[in-house]
Coordinates of C-alpha atoms and ligand atoms in Angstrom, one line a residue:
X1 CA 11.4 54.5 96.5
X2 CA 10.9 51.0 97.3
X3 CA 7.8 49.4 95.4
X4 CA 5.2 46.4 95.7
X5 CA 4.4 43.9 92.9
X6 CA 1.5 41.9 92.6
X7 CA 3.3 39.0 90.7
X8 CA 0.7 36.8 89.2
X9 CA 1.9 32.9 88.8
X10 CA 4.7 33.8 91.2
X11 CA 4.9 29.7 92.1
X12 CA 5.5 29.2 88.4
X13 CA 9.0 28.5 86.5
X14 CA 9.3 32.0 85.0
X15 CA 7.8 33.7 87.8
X16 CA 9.2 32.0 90.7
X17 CA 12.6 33.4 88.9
X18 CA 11.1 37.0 89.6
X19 CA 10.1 36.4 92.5
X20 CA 13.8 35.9 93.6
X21 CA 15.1 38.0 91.1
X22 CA 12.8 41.2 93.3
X23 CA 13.2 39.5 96.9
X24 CA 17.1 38.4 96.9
X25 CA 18.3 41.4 94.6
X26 CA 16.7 44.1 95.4
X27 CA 14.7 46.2 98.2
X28 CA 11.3 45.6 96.8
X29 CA 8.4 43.2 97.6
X30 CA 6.1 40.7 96.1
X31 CA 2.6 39.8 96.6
X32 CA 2.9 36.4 94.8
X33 CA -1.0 35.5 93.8
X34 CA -1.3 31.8 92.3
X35 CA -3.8 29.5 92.4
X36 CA -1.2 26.5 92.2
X37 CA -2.2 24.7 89.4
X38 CA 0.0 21.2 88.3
X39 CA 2.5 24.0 87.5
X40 CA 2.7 26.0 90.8
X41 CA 5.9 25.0 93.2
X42 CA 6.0 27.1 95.9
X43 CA 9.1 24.7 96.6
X44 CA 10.4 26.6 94.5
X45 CA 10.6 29.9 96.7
X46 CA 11.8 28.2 99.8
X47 CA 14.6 30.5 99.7
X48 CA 12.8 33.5 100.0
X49 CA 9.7 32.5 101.8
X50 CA 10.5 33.4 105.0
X51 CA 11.4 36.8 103.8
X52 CA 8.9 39.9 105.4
X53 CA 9.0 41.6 101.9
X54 CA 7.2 38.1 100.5
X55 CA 3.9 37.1 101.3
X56 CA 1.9 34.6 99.5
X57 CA -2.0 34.6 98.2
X58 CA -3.7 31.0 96.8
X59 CA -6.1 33.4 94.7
X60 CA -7.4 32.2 91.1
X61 CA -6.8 35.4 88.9
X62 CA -10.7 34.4 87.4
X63 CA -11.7 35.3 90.9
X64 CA -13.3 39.0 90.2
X65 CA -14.1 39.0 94.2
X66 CA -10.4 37.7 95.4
X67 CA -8.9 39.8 93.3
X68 CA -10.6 42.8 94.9
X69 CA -9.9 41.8 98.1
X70 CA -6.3 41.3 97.0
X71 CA -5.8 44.9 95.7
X72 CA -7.5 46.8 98.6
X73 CA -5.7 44.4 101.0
X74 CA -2.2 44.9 99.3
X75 CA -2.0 48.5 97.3
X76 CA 0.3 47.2 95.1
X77 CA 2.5 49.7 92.6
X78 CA 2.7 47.4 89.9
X79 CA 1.1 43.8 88.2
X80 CA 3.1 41.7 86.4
X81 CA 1.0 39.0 85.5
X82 CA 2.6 35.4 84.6
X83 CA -0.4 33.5 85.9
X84 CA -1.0 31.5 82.6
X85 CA -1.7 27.7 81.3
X86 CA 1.5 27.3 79.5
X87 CA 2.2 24.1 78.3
X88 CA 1.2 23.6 74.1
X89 CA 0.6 19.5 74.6
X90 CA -1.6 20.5 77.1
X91 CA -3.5 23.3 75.0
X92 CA -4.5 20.4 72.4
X93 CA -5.7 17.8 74.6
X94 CA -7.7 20.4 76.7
X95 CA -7.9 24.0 75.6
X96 CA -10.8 24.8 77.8
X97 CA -8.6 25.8 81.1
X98 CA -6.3 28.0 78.4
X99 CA -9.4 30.0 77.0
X100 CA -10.4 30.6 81.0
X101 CA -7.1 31.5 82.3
X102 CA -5.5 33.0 79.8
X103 CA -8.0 34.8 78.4
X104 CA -11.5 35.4 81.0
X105 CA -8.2 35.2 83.9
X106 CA -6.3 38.0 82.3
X107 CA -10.2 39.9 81.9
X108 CA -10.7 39.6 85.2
X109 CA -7.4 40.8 86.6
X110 CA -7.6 43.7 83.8
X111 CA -10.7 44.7 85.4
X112 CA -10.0 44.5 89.3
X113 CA -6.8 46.4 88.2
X114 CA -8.8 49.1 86.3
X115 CA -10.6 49.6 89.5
X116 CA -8.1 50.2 92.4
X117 CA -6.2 51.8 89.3
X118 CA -9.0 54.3 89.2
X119 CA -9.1 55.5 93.0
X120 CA -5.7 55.8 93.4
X121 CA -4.0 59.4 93.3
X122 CA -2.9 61.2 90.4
X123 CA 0.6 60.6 91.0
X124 CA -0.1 56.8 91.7
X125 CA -2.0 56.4 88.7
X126 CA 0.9 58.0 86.7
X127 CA 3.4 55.6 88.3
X128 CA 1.4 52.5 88.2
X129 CA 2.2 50.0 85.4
X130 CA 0.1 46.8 84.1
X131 CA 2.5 44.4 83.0
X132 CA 1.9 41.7 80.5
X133 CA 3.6 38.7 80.1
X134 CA 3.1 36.8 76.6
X135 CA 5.6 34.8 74.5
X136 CA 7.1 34.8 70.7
X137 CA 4.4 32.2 69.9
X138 CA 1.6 34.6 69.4
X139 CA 3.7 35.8 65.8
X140 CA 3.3 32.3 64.6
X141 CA 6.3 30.7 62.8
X142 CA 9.0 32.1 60.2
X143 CA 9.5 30.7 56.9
X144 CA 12.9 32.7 56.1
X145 CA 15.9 31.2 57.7
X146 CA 17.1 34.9 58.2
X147 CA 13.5 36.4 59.5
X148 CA 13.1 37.6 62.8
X149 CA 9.7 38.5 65.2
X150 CA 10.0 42.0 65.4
X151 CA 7.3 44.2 67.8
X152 CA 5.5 45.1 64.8
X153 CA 5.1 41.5 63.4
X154 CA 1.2 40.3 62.7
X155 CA -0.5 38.1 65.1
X156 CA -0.6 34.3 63.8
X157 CA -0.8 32.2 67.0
X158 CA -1.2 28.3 65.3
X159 CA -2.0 26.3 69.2
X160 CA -5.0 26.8 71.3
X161 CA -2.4 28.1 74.1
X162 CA -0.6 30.8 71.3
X163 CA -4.3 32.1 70.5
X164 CA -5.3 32.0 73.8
X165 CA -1.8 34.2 74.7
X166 CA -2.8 36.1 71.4
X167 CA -6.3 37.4 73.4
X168 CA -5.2 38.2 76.1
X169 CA -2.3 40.5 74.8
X170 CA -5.6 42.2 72.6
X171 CA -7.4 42.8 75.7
X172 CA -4.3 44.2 77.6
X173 CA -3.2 47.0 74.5
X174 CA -7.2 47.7 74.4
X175 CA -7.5 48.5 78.2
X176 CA -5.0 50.9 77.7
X177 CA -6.4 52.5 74.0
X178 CA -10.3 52.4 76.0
X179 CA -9.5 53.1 79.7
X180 CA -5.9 54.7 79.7
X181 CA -4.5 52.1 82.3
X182 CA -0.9 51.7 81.8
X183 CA 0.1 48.5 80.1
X184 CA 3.3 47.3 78.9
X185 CA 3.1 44.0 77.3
X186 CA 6.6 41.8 76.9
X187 CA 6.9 38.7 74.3
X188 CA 9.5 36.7 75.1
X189 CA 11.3 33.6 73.4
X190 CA 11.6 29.8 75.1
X191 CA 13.0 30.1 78.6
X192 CA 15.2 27.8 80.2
X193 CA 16.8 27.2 83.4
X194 CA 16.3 26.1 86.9
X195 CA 13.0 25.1 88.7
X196 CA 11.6 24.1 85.2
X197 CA 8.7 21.5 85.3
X198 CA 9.7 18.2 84.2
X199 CA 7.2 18.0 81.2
X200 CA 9.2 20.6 79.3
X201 CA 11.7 19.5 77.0
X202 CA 15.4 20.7 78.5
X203 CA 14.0 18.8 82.2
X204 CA 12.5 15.8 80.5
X205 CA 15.8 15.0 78.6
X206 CA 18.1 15.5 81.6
X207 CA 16.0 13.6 84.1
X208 CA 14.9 10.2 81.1
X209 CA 18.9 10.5 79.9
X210 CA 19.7 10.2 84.0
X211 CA 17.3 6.8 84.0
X212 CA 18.2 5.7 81.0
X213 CA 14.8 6.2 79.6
X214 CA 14.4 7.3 76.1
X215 CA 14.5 10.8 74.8
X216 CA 11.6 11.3 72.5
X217 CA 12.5 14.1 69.6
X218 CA 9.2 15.5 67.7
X219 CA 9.4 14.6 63.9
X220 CA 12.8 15.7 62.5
X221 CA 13.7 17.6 65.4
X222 CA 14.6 20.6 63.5
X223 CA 12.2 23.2 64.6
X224 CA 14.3 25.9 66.1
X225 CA 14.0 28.1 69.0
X226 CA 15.4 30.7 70.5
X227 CA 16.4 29.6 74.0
X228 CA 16.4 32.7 77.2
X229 CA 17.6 31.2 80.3
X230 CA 14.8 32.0 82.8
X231 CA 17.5 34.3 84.9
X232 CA 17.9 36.9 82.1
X233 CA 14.0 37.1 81.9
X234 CA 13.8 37.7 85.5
X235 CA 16.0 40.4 85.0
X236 CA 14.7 42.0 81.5
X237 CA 11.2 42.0 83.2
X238 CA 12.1 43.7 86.5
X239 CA 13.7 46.2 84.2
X240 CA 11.0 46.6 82.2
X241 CA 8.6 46.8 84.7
X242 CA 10.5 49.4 86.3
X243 CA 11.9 51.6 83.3
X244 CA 9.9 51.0 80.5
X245 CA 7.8 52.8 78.4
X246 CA 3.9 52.6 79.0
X247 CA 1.9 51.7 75.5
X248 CA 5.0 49.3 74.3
X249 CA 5.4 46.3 73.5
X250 CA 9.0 44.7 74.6
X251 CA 10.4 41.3 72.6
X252 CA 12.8 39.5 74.9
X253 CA 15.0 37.3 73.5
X254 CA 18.3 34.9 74.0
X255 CA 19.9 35.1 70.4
X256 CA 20.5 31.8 71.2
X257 CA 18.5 30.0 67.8
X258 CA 18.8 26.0 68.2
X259 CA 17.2 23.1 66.7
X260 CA 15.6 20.7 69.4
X261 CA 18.0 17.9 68.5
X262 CA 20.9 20.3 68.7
X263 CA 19.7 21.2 72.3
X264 CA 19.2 17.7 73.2
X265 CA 22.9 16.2 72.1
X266 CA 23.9 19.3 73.7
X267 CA 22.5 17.9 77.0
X268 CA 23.8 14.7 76.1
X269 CA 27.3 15.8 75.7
X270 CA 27.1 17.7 79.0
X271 CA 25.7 14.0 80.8
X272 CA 28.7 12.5 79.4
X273 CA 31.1 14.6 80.9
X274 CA 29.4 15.0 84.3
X275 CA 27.4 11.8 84.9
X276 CA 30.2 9.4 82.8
X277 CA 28.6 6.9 85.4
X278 CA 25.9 6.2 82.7
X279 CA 22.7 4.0 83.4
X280 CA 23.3 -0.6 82.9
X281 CA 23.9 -1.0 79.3
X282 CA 24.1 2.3 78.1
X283 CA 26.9 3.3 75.7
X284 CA 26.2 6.8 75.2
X285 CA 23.4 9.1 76.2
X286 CA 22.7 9.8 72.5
X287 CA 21.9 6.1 71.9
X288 CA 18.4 7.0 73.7
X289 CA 17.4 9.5 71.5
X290 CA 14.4 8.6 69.6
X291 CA 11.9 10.1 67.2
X292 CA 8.3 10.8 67.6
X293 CA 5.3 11.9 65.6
X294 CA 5.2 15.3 65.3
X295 CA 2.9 17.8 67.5
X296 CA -0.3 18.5 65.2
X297 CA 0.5 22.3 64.4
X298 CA 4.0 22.1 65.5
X299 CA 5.7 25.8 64.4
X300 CA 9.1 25.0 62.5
X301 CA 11.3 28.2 63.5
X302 CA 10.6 31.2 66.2
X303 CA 13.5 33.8 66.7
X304 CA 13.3 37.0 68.4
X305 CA 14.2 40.3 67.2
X306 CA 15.4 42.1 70.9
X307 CA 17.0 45.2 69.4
X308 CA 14.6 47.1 71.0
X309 CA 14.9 46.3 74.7
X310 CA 18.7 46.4 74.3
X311 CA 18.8 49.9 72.5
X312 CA 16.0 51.5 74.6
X313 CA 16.8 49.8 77.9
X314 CA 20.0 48.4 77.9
X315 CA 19.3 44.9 78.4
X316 CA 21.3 42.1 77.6
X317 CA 21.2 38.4 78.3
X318 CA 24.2 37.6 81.0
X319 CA 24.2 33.8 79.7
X320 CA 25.3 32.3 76.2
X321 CA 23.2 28.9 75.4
X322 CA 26.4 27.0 76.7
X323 CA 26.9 28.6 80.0
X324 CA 23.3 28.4 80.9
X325 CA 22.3 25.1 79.7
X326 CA 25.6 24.0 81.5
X327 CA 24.5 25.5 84.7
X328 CA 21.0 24.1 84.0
X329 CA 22.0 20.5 83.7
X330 CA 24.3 21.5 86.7
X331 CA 21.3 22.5 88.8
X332 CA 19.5 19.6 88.0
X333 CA 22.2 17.2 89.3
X334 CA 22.3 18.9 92.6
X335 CA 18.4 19.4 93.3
X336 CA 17.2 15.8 92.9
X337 CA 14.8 16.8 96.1
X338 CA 13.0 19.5 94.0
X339 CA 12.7 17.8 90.9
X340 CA 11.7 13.9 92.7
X341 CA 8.7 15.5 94.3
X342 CA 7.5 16.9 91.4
X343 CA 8.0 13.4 89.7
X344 CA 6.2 11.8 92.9
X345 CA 3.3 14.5 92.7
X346 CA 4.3 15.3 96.9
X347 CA 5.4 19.0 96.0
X348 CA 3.0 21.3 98.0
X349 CA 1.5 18.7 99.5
X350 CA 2.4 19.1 102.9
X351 CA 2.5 22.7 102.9
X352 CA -0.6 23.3 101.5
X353 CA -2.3 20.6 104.4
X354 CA -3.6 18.3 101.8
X355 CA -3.2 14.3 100.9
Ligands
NAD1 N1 8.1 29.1 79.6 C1 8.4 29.8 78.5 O1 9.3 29.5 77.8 C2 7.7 31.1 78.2 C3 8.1 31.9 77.2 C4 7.5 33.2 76.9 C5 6.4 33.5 77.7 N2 5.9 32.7 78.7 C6 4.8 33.2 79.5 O2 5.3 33.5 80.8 C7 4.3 33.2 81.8 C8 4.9 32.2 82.8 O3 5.3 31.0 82.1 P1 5.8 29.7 82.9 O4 6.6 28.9 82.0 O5 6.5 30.2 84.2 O6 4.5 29.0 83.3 P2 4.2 27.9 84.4 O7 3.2 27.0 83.8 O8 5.5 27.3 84.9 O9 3.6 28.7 85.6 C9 2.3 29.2 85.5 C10 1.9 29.6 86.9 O10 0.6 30.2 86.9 C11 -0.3 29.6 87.9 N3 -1.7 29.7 87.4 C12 -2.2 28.9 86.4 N4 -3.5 29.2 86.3 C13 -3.8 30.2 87.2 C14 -5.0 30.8 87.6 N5 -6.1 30.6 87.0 N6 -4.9 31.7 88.6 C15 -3.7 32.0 89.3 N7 -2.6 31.3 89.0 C16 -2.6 30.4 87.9 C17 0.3 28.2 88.0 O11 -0.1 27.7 89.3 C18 1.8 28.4 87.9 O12 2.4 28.7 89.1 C19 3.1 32.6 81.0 O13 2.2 33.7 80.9 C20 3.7 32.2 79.7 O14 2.7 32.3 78.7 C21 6.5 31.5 79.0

């Protein structure tokens, strides 16, 4: 039977990608609820906007009342909430809007969920699934060069956003323990793909290396991560969402471990071959790379142990690092218009009636 999801942060990069991902391939529909922060795009949904299985809500998920309204309005079958601040820099120059979205945000939703949740039937209560969405950072870093974040790894967020993340996946396992709703919470690795806000550090090298601008590497560069193109996410969360097992907890991961400076002469090396038109004075992409102080905090190696989700669900990542950071930087040569009003700060602007 066909289902409806109240995605949460639906205009954002990883859950715009579900949104399509639900709308485009499969027979299911989307409440998409975001309050469209800095971070919300809904230009990035123009292709399914227009769909009658879509429909958008500008609700803040710290909205007990909205919320309400939402869930009466709506009935949806399932929550996966993305709705999140999400960017570390941001975390330790502000963490206040992190403690209230991420944490009293993720409350509040628990809590209007927990509610409808408790008047539907028996057979919709069974069926209905609370789905978290919370990244690798909440384990904290590994030493070990051959150590991996496995489900059962301890908690040791080290930014104001990881902690934040870190509560709110607490208060998601303990309204299942306390009130029995059914929650699944995922932890996934770095994504990366298309539709990805220029502050993030694949976009911001592609678009400075296209204007010549520098590209500035924290510290050494050698903190590694392990890269998940946002596509493969979509896909591992729908399928998760759907098939998964309420109570667990779900690592997603690329396999793909690279050190930032590998990823960004990777991006260079791609430039070269498909931009050899190369900014006024510029001998090779590479030549802007430059070094920056470190990130206060700055965890030296994630990597994701996704065993789990491929034995119990059969999921696999479609992409390698080099096909998807090559369709990336692909994607980002052919959607200047996205990614220039997001630079000019016009994105939503006229479709939202403001100046
Ligand atoms: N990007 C990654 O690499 C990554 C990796 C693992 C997990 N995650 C998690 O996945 C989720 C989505 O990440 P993303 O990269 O798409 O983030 P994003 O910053 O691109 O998008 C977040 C979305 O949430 C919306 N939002 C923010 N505050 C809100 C509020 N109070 N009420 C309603 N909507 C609000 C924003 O408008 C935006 O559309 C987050 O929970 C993040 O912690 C991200």
């Amino acid at each position: 039977m066909n289902k409806k999801f109240l995605v949460t942060g639906g205009a954002g990069f990883i859950g715009s990608a579900v949104v399509r991902h639900i709308i485009n391939d499969t027979q299911d529909s989307v409440i998409n609820l975001d309050k469209l922060t800095y971070a919300g795009n809904l230009e990035s949904l123009e292709s399914v906007e227009n769909n009658p299985r879509y429909v958008f809500e500008k609700v803040d998920v710290c909205d007990a009342k909205a919320l309400t309204r939402v869930f009466e309005q709506h009935q949806p079958d399932a929550v996966m909430h993305l709705a999140a601040e999400s960017h570390v820099d941001r975390s330790i120059d502000g963490p206040a809007a992190f403690i209230e979205t991420n944490i009293v945000g993720t409350y509040t939703l628990l809590e209007a969920a927990r509610a409808y949740w408790n008047d539907l039937s028996d057979e919709k209560k069974l069926s209905f699934r609370f789905h978290h969405i919370s990244t690798d950072e909440v384990y904290g870093d590994l030493e070990g060069t051959d150590d991996l974040f496995t489900e059962t790894t301890p908690y040791s967020p080290s930014s104001p956003y990881s902690a934040s993340k870190a509560s709110s996946d607490h208060l998601v396992r303990a309204w299942l323990r306390t009130y029995g709703l059914p929650t699944i919470v995922t932890n996934c690795s770095n994504n990366y793909g298309p539709f990805h806000f220029p502050e993030k550090l694949i976009p911001l090298m592609i678009l400075n290396a296209l204007e010549g601008k520098k590209l500035p590497v924290y510290g050494n560069g050698m903190q590694i991560r392990d890269w998940l193109f946002v596509e493969d996410h979509a896909r591992a969360l729908y399928k998760i969402v759907t098939e998964g097992v309420v109570g667990e907890t779900y690592n997603i991961g690329g396999h793909n471990e690279k050190a930032n400076i590998e990823v960004v002469r990777t991006i260079c090396g791609l430039l070269e071959e498909l931009v050899p038109n190369k900014p006024a004075g510029l001998a090779k992409y590479e030549d802007l790379i430059t070094y920056v102080t470190d990130r206060p905090g700055h965890d030296v190696r994630y990597a994701i142990d996704a065993t789990k989700i491929g034995i119990e669900l059969g999921w696999k990542p479609q992409e390698t690092f080099e096909s998807g950071i090559r369709k990336t930087v692909e994607w980002y040569l052919n959607n200047k218009k996205w990614w220039s009003r997001v630079l000019d700060g016009s994105y939503n602007r006229e479709r939202l009636g403001t100046q």
